[in-house]
PDB file of C-alpha atoms in Angstrom:
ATOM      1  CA  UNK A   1    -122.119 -82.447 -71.724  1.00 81.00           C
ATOM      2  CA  UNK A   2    -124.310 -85.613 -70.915  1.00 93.00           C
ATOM      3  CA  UNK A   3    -127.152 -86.259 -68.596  1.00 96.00           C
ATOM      4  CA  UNK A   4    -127.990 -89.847 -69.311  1.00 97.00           C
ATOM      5  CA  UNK A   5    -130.677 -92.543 -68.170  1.00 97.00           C
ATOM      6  CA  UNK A   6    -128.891 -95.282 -66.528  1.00 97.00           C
ATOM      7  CA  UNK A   7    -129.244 -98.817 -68.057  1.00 96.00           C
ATOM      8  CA  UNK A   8    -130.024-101.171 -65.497  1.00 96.00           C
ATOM      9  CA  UNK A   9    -128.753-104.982 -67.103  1.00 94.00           C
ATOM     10  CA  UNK A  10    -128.787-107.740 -64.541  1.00 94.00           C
ATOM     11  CA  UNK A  11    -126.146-110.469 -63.696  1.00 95.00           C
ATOM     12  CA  UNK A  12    -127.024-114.239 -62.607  1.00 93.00           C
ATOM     13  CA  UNK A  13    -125.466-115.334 -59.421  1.00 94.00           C
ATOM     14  CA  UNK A  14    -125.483-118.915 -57.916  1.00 93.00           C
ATOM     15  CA  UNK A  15    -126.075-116.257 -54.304  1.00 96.00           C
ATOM     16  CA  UNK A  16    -128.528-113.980 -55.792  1.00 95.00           C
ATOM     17  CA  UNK A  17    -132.263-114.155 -56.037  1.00 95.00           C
ATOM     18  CA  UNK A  18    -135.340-114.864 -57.898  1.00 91.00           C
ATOM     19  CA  UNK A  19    -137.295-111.615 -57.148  1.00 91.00           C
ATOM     20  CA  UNK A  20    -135.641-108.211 -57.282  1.00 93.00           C
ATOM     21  CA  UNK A  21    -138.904-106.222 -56.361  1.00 92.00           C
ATOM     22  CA  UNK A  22    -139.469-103.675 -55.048  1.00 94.00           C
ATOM     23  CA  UNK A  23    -135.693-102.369 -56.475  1.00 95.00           C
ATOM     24  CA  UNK A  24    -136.565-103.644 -60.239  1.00 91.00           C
ATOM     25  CA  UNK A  25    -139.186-106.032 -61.904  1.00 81.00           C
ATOM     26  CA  UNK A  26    -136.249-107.927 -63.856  1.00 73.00           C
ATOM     27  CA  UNK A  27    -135.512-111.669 -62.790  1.00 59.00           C
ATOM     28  CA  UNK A  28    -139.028-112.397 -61.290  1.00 57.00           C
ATOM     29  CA  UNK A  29    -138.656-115.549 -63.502  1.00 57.00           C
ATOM     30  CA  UNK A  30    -135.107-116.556 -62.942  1.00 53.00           C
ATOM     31  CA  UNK A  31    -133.584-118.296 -60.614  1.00 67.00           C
ATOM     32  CA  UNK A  32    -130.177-116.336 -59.027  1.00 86.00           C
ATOM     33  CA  UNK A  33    -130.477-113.199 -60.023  1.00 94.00           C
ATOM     34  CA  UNK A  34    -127.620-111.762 -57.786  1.00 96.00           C
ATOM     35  CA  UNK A  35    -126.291-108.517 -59.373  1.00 97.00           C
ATOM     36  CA  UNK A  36    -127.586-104.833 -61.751  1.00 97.00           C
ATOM     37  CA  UNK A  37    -125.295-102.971 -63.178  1.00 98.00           C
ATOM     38  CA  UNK A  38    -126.057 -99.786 -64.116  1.00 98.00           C
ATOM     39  CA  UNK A  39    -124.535 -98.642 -67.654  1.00 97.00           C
ATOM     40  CA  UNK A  40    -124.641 -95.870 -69.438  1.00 96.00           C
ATOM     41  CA  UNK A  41    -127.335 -95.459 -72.041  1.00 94.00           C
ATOM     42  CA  UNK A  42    -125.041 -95.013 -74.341  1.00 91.00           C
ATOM     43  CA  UNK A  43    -122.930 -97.767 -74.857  1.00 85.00           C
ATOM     44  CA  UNK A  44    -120.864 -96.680 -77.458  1.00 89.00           C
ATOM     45  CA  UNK A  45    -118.358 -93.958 -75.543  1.00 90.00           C
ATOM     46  CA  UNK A  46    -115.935 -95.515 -73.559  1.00 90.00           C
ATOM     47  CA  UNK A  47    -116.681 -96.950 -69.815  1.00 92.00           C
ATOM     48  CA  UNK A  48    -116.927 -94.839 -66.752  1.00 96.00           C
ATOM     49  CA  UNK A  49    -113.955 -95.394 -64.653  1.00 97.00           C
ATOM     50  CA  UNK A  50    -116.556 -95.996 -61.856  1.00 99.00           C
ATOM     51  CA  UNK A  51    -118.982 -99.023 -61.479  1.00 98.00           C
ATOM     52  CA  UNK A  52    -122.826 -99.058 -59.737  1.00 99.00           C
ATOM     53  CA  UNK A  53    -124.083-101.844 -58.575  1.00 98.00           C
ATOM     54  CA  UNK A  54    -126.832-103.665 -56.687  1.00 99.00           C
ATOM     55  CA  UNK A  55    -126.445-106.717 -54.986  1.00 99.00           C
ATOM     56  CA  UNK A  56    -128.936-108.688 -54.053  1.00 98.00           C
ATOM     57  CA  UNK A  57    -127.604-111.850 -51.516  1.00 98.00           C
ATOM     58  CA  UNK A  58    -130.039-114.977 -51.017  1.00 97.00           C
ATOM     59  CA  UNK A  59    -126.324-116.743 -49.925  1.00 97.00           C
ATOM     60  CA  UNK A  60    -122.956-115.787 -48.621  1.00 97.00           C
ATOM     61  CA  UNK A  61    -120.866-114.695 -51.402  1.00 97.00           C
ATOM     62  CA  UNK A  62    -117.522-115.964 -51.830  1.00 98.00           C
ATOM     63  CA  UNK A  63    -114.566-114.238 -48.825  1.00 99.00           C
ATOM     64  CA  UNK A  64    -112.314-112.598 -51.270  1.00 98.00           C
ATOM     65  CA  UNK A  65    -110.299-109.543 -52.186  1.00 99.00           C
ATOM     66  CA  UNK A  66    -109.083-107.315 -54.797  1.00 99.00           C
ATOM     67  CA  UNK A  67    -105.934-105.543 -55.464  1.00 98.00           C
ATOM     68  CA  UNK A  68    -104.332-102.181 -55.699  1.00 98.00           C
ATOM     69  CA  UNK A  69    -103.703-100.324 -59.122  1.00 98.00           C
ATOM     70  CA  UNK A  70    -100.034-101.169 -59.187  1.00 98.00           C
ATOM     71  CA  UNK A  71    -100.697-104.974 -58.611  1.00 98.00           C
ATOM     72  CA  UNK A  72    -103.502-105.018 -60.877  1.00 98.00           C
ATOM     73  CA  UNK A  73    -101.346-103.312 -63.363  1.00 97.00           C
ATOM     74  CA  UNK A  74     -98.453-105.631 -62.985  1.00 97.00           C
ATOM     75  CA  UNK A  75    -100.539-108.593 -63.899  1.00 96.00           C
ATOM     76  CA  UNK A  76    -102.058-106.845 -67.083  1.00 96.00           C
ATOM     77  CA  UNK A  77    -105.248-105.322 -65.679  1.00 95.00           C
ATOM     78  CA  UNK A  78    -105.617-101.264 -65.724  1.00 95.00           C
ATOM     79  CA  UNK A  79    -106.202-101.113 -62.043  1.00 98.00           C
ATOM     80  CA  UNK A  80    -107.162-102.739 -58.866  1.00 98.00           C
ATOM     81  CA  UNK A  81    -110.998-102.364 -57.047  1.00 98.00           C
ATOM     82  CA  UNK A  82    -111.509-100.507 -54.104  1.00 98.00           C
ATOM     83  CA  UNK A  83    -115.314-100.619 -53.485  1.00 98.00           C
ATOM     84  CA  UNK A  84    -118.074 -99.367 -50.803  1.00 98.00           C
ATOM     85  CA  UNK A  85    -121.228-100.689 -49.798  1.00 98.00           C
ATOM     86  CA  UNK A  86    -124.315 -99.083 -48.857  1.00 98.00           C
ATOM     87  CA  UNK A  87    -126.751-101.281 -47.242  1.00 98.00           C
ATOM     88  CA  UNK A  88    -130.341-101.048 -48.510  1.00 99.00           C
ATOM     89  CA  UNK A  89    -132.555-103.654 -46.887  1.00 98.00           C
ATOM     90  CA  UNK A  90    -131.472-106.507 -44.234  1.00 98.00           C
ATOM     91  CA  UNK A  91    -132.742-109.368 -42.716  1.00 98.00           C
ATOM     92  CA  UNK A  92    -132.532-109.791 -38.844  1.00 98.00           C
ATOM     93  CA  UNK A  93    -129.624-111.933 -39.228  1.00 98.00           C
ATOM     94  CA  UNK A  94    -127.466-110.007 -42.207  1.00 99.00           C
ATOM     95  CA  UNK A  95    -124.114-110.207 -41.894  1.00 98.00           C
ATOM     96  CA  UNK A  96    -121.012-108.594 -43.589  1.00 98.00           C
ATOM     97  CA  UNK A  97    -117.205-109.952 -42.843  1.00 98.00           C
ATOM     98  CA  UNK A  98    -114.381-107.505 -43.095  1.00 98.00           C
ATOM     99  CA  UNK A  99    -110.840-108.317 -42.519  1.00 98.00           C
ATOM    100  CA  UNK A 100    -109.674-111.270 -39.663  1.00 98.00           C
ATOM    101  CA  UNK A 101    -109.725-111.996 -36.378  1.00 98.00           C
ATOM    102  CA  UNK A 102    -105.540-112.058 -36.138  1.00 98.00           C
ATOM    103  CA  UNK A 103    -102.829-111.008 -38.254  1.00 98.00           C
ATOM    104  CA  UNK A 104    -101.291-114.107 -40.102  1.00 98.00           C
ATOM    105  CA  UNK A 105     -98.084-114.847 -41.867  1.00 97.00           C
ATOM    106  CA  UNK A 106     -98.257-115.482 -45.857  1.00 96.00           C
ATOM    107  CA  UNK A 107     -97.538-119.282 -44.955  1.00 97.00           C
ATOM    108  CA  UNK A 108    -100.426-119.190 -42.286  1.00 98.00           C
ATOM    109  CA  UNK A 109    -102.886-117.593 -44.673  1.00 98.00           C
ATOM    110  CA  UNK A 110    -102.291-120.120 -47.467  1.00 98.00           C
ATOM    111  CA  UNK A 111    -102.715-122.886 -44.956  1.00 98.00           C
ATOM    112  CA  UNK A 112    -106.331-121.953 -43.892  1.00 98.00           C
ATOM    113  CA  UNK A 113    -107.342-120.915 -47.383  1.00 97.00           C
ATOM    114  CA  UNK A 114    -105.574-124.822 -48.631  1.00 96.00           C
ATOM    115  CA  UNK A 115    -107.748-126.253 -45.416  1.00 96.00           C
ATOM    116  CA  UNK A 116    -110.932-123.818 -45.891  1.00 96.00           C
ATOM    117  CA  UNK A 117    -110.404-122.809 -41.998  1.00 97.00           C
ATOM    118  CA  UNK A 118    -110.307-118.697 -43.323  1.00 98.00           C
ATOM    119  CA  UNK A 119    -114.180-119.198 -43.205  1.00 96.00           C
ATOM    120  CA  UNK A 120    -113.547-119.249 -39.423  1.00 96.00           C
ATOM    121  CA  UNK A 121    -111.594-116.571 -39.302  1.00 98.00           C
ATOM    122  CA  UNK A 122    -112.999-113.660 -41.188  1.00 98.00           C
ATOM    123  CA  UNK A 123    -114.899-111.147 -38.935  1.00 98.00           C
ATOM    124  CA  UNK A 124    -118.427-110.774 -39.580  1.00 97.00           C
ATOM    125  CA  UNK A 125    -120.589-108.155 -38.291  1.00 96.00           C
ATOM    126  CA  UNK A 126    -124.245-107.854 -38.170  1.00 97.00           C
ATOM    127  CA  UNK A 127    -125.395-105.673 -41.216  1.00 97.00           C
ATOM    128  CA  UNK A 128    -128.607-102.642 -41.172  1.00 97.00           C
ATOM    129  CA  UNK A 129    -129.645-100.444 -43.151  1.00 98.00           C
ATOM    130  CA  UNK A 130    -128.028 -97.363 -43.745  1.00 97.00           C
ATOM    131  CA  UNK A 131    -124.392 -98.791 -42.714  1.00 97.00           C
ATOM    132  CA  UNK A 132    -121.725 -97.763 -45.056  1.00 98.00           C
ATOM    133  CA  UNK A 133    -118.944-100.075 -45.362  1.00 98.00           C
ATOM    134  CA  UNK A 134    -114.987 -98.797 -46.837  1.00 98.00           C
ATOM    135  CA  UNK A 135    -113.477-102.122 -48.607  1.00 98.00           C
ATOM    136  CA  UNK A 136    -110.140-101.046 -49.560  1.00 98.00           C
ATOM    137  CA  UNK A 137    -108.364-102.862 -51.942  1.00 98.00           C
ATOM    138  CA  UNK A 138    -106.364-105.819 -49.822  1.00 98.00           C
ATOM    139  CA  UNK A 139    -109.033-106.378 -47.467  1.00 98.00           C
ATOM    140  CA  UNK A 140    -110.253-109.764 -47.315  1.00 99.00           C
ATOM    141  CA  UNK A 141    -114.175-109.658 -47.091  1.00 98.00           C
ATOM    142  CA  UNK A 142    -117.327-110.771 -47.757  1.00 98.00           C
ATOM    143  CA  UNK A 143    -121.125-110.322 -47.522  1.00 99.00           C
ATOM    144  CA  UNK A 144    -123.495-112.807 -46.097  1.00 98.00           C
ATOM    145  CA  UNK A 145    -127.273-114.042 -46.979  1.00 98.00           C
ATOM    146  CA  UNK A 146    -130.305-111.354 -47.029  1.00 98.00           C
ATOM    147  CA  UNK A 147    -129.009-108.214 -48.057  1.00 99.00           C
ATOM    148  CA  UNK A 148    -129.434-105.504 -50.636  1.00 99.00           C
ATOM    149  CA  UNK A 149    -126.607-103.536 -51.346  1.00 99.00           C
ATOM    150  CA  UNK A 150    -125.828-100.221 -53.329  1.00 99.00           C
ATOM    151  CA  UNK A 151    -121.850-100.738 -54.380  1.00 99.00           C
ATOM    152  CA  UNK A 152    -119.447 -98.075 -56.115  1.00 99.00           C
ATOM    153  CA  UNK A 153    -116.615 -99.200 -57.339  1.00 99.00           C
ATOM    154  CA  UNK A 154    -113.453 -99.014 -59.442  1.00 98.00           C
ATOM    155  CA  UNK A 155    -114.412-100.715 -62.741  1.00 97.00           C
ATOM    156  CA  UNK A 156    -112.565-103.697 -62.460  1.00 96.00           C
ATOM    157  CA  UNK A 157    -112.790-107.732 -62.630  1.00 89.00           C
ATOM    158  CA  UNK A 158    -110.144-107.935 -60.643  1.00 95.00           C
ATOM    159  CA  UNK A 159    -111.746-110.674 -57.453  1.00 97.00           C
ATOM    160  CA  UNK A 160    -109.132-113.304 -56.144  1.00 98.00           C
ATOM    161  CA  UNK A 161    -111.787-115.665 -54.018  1.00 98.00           C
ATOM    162  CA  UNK A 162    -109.821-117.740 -50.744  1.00 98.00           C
ATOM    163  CA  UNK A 163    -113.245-119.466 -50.124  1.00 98.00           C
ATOM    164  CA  UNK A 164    -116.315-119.978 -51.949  1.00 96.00           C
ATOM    165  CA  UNK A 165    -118.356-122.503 -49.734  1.00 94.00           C
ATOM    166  CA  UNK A 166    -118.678-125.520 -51.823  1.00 93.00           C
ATOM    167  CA  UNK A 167    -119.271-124.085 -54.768  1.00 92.00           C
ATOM    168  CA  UNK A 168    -116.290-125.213 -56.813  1.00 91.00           C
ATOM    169  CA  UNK A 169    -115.453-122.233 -58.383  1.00 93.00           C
ATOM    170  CA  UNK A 170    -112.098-121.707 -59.285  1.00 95.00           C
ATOM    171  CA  UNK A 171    -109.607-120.041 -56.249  1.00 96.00           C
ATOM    172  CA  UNK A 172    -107.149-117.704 -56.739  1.00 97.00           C
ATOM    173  CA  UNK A 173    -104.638-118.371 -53.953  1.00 97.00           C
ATOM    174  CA  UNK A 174    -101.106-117.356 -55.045  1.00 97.00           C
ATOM    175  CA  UNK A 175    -103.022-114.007 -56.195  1.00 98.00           C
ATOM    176  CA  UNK A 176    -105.124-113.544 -52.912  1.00 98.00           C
ATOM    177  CA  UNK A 177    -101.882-114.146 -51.441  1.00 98.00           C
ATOM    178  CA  UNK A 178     -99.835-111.174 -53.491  1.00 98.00           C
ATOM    179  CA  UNK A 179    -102.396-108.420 -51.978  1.00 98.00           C
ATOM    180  CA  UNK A 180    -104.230-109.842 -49.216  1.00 98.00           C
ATOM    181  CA  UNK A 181    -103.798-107.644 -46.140  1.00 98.00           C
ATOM    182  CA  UNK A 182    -104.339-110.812 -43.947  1.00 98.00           C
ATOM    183  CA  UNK A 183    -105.123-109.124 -40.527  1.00 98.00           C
ATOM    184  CA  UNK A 184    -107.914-107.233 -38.958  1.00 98.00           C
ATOM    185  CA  UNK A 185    -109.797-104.689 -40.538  1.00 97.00           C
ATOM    186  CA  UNK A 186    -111.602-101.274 -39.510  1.00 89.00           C
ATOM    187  CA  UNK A 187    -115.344-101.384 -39.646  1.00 81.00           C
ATOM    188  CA  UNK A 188    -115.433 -97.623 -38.607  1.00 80.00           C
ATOM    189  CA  UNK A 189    -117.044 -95.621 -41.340  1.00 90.00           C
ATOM    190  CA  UNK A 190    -118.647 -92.333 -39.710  1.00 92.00           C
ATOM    191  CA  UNK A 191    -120.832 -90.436 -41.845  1.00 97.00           C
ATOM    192  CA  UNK A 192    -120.117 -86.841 -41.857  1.00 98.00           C
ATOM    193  CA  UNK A 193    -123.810 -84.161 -41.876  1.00 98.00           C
ATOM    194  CA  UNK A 194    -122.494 -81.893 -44.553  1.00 98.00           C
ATOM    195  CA  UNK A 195    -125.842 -79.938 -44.793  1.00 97.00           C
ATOM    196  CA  UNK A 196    -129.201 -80.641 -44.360  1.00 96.00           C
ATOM    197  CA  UNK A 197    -129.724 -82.309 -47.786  1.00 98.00           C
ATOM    198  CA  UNK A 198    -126.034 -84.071 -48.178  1.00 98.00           C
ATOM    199  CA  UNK A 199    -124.258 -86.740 -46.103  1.00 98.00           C
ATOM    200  CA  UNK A 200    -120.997 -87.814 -46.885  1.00 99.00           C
ATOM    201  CA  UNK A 201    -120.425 -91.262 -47.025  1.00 98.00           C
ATOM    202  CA  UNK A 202    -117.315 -92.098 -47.916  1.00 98.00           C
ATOM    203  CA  UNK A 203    -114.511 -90.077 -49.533  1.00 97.00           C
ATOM    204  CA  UNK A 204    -110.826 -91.083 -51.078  1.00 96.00           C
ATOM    205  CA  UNK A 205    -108.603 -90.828 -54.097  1.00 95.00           C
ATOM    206  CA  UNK A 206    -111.047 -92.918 -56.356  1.00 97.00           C
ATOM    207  CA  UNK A 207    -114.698 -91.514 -55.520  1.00 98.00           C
ATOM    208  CA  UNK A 208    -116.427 -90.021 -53.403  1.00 98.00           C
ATOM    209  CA  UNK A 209    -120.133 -91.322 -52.266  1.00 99.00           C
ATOM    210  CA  UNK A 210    -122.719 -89.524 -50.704  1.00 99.00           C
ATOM    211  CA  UNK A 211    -126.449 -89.812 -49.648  1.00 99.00           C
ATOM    212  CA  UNK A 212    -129.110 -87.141 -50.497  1.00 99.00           C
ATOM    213  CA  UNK A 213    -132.046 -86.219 -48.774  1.00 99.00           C
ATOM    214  CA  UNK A 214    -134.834 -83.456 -51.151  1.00 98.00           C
ATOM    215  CA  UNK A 215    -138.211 -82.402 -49.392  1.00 98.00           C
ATOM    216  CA  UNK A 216    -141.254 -82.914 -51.512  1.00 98.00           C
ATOM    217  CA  UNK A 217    -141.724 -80.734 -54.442  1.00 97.00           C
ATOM    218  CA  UNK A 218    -138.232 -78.928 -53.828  1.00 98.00           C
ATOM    219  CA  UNK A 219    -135.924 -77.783 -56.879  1.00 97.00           C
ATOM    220  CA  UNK A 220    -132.360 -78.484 -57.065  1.00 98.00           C
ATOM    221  CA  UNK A 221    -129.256 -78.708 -59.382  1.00 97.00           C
ATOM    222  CA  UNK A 222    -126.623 -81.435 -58.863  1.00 98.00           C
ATOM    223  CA  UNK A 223    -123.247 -80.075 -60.669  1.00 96.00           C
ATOM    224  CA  UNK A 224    -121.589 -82.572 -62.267  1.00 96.00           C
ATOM    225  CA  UNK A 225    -118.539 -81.536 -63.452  1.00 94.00           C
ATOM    226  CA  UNK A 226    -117.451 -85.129 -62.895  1.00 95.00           C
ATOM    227  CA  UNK A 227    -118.344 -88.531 -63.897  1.00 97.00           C
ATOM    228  CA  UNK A 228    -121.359 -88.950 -61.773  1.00 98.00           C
ATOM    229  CA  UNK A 229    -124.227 -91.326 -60.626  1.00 99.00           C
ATOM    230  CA  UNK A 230    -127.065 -90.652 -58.760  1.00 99.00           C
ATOM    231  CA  UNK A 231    -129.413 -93.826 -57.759  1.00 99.00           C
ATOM    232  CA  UNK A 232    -133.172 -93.295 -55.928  1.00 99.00           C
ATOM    233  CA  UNK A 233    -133.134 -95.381 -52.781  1.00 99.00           C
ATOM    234  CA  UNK A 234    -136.061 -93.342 -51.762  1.00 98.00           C
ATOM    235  CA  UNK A 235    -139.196 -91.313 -53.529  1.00 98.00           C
ATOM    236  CA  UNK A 236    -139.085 -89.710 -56.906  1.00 98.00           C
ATOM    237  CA  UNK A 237    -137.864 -86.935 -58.973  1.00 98.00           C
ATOM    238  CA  UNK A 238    -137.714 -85.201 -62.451  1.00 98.00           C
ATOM    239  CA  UNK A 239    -133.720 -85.448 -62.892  1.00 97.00           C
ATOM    240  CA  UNK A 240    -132.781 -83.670 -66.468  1.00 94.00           C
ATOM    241  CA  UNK A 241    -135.182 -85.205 -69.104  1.00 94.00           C
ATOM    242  CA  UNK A 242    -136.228 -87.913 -67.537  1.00 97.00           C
ATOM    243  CA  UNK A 243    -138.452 -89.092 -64.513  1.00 98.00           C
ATOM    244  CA  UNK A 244    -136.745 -91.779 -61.995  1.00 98.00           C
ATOM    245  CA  UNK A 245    -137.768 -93.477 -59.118  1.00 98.00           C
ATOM    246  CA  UNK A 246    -136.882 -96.766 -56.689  1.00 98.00           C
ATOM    247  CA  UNK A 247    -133.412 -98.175 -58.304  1.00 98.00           C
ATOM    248  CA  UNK A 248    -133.911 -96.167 -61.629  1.00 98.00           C
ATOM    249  CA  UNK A 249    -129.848 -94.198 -61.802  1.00 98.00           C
ATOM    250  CA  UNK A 250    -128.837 -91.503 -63.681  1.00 98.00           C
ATOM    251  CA  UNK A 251    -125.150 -90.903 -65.316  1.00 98.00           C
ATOM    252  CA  UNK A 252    -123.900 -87.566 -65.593  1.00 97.00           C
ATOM    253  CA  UNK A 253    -120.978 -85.309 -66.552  1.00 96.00           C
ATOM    254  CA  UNK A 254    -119.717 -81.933 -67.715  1.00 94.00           C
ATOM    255  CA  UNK A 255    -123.380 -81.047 -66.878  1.00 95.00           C
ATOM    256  CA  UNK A 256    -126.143 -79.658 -64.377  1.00 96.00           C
ATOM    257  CA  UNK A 257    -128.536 -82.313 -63.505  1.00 97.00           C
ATOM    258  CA  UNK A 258    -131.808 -79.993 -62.822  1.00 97.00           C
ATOM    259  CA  UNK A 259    -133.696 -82.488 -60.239  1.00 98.00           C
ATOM    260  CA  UNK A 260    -137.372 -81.189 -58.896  1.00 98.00           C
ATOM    261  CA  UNK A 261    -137.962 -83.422 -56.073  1.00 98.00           C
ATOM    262  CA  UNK A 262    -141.841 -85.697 -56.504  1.00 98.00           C
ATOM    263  CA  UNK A 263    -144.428 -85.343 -53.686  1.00 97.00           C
ATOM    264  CA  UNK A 264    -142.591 -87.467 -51.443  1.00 98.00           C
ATOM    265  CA  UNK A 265    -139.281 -86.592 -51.718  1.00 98.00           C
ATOM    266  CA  UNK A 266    -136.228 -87.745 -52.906  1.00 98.00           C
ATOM    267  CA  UNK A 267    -133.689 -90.128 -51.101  1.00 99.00           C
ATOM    268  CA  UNK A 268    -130.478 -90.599 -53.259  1.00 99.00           C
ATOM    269  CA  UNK A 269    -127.226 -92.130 -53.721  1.00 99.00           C
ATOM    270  CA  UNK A 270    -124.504 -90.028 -55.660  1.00 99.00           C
ATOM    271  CA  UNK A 271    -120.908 -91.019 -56.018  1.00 99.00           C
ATOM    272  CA  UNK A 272    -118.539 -89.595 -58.175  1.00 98.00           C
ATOM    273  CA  UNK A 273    -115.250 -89.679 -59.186  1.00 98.00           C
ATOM    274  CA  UNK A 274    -111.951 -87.389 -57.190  1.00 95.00           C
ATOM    275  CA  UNK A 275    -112.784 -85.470 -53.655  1.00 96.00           C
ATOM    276  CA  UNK A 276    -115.418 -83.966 -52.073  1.00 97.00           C
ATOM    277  CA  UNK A 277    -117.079 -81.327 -54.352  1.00 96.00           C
ATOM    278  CA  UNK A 278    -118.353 -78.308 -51.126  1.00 94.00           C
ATOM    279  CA  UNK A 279    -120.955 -76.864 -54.009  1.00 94.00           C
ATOM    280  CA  UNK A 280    -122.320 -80.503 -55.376  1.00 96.00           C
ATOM    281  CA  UNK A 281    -126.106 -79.528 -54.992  1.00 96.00           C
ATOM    282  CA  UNK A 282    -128.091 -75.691 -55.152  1.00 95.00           C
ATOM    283  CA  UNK A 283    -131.134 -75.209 -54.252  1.00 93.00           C
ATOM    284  CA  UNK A 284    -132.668 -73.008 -56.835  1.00 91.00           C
ATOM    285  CA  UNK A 285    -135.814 -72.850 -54.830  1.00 84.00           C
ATOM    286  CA  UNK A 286    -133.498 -70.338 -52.526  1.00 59.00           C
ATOM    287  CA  UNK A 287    -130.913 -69.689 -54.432  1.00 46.00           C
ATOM    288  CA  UNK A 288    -128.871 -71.085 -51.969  1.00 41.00           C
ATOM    289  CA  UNK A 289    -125.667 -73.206 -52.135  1.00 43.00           C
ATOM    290  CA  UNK A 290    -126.267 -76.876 -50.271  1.00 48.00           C
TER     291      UNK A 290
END
């Protein structure tokens, strides 16, 4: 049984940012603060199979993509990265890129990654908040300047980059080239109303991600059977022992998170691991199952 307090530790990224507010106070005196993780508090158990992030883009990242488990596991890795975005904040001209404009051989693929041309042909699509974004493992992608991003994830290193504008990191072409799915790419994701406080995001055979929505003062419990994070996009709340707000996360399994809602609400991110749980939150205001 844990309920834990998320720790937050922060990455530097030649894309990120100097000033995280209002999401966290860290890196106000850096310079490219581009990624938090959020770990748990207790760092001696072994890692959650799932990874939270935020990402936090003051320049394009690199186009890249991940593999599957069985490639990843051929090459030594215990599995591939299939990941899902959840934009928080975007300038007017945010941009994400999923997939390409045409389906290319192997031999064409190399040839625009050797000549940097793939930069031209990656699909980008204006980026809001609230969009929800499904990158399967073998989709080429990337995300643009101006965005904050909530990301679960398979916990994995496992990033081949085809282009990294100038920045002379290293590529990884022969790999991008074992798992790229080098066509186009669906965009689609349709949130589905499950009830008035859940929305599901995203579901699949690695996680499932979801956005709740608490009135003011209300009284809840989140089962989490699980592994399972919850992150505050929105308002406040007294989750277990401890009191989170904007970008604070909780970690949470084999447990009932007890969350009482502050004055304003609560707007939250939860993701866990397998399919859609139907009895995820109660309202024990009610006594009724959301």
């Amino acid at each position: 049984m844990t309920i834990e307090f998320a720790h937050a530790h922060t990455l530097q990224k030649p894309w990120g940012v100097a000033d995280l507010r209002p999401w966290s106070n860290a890196g106000e005196d850096a310079n490219t603060i581009g990624e938090i993780w959020y770990e748990r508090s207790d760092s001696t158990t072994v890692p959650p199979s799932l990874l939270l992030k935020l990402l936090f883009t003051n320049q394009p990242l690199s186009i890249q993509v991940h593999p599957d488990d069985a490639y990843a596991q051929s090459i030594g890795l215990p599995n591939g990265k299939t990941e899902a975005w959840y934009v928080l904040s975007a300038t007017p001209e945010a941009k994400i890129a999923l997939g390409l404009k045409q389906r290319l051989t192997q031999e064409q693929l190399r040839h625009t990654i050797d000549d940097g041309s793939i930069s031209n042909l990656v699909v980008w699509q204006p980026a809001h908040p609230g969009d929800t974004t499904l990158v399967a493992a073998g989709t080429i992608h990337a995300i643009g300047a101006g965005l904050v991003i909530a990301e679960i994830q398979q916990r994995s290193d496992a990033t081949f980059r085809l282009f990294d504008h100038g920045r002379g990191r290293e590529l990884h072409i022969e790999n991008a080239l074992a798992v790229a799915n080098a066509g186009p790419a669906d965009f689609r994701v349709t949130p589905t109303r499950l009830t008035d406080t859940r929305t599901l995001l995203i579901s699949n055979s690695h996680f499932t991600f979801e956005r709740i929505d608490l009135t003011p003062n209300s009284f809840w419990c989140l089962e989490a059977e699980q592994e399972t994070w919850l992150l505050v996009i929105s308002g406040s709340a007294h989750a277990g022992l401890f009191d989170v707000t904007l970008g604070d996360a909780v970690f949470a399994q084999s447990d009932r998170v007890n969350l009482r809602a502050g004055r304003d609400g609560l707007a939250g991110l939860v993701a866990y691991t397998g399919g859609l749980v139907p009895e995820l939150l109660k309202c024990l205001d009610m006594e009724t199952t959301q």
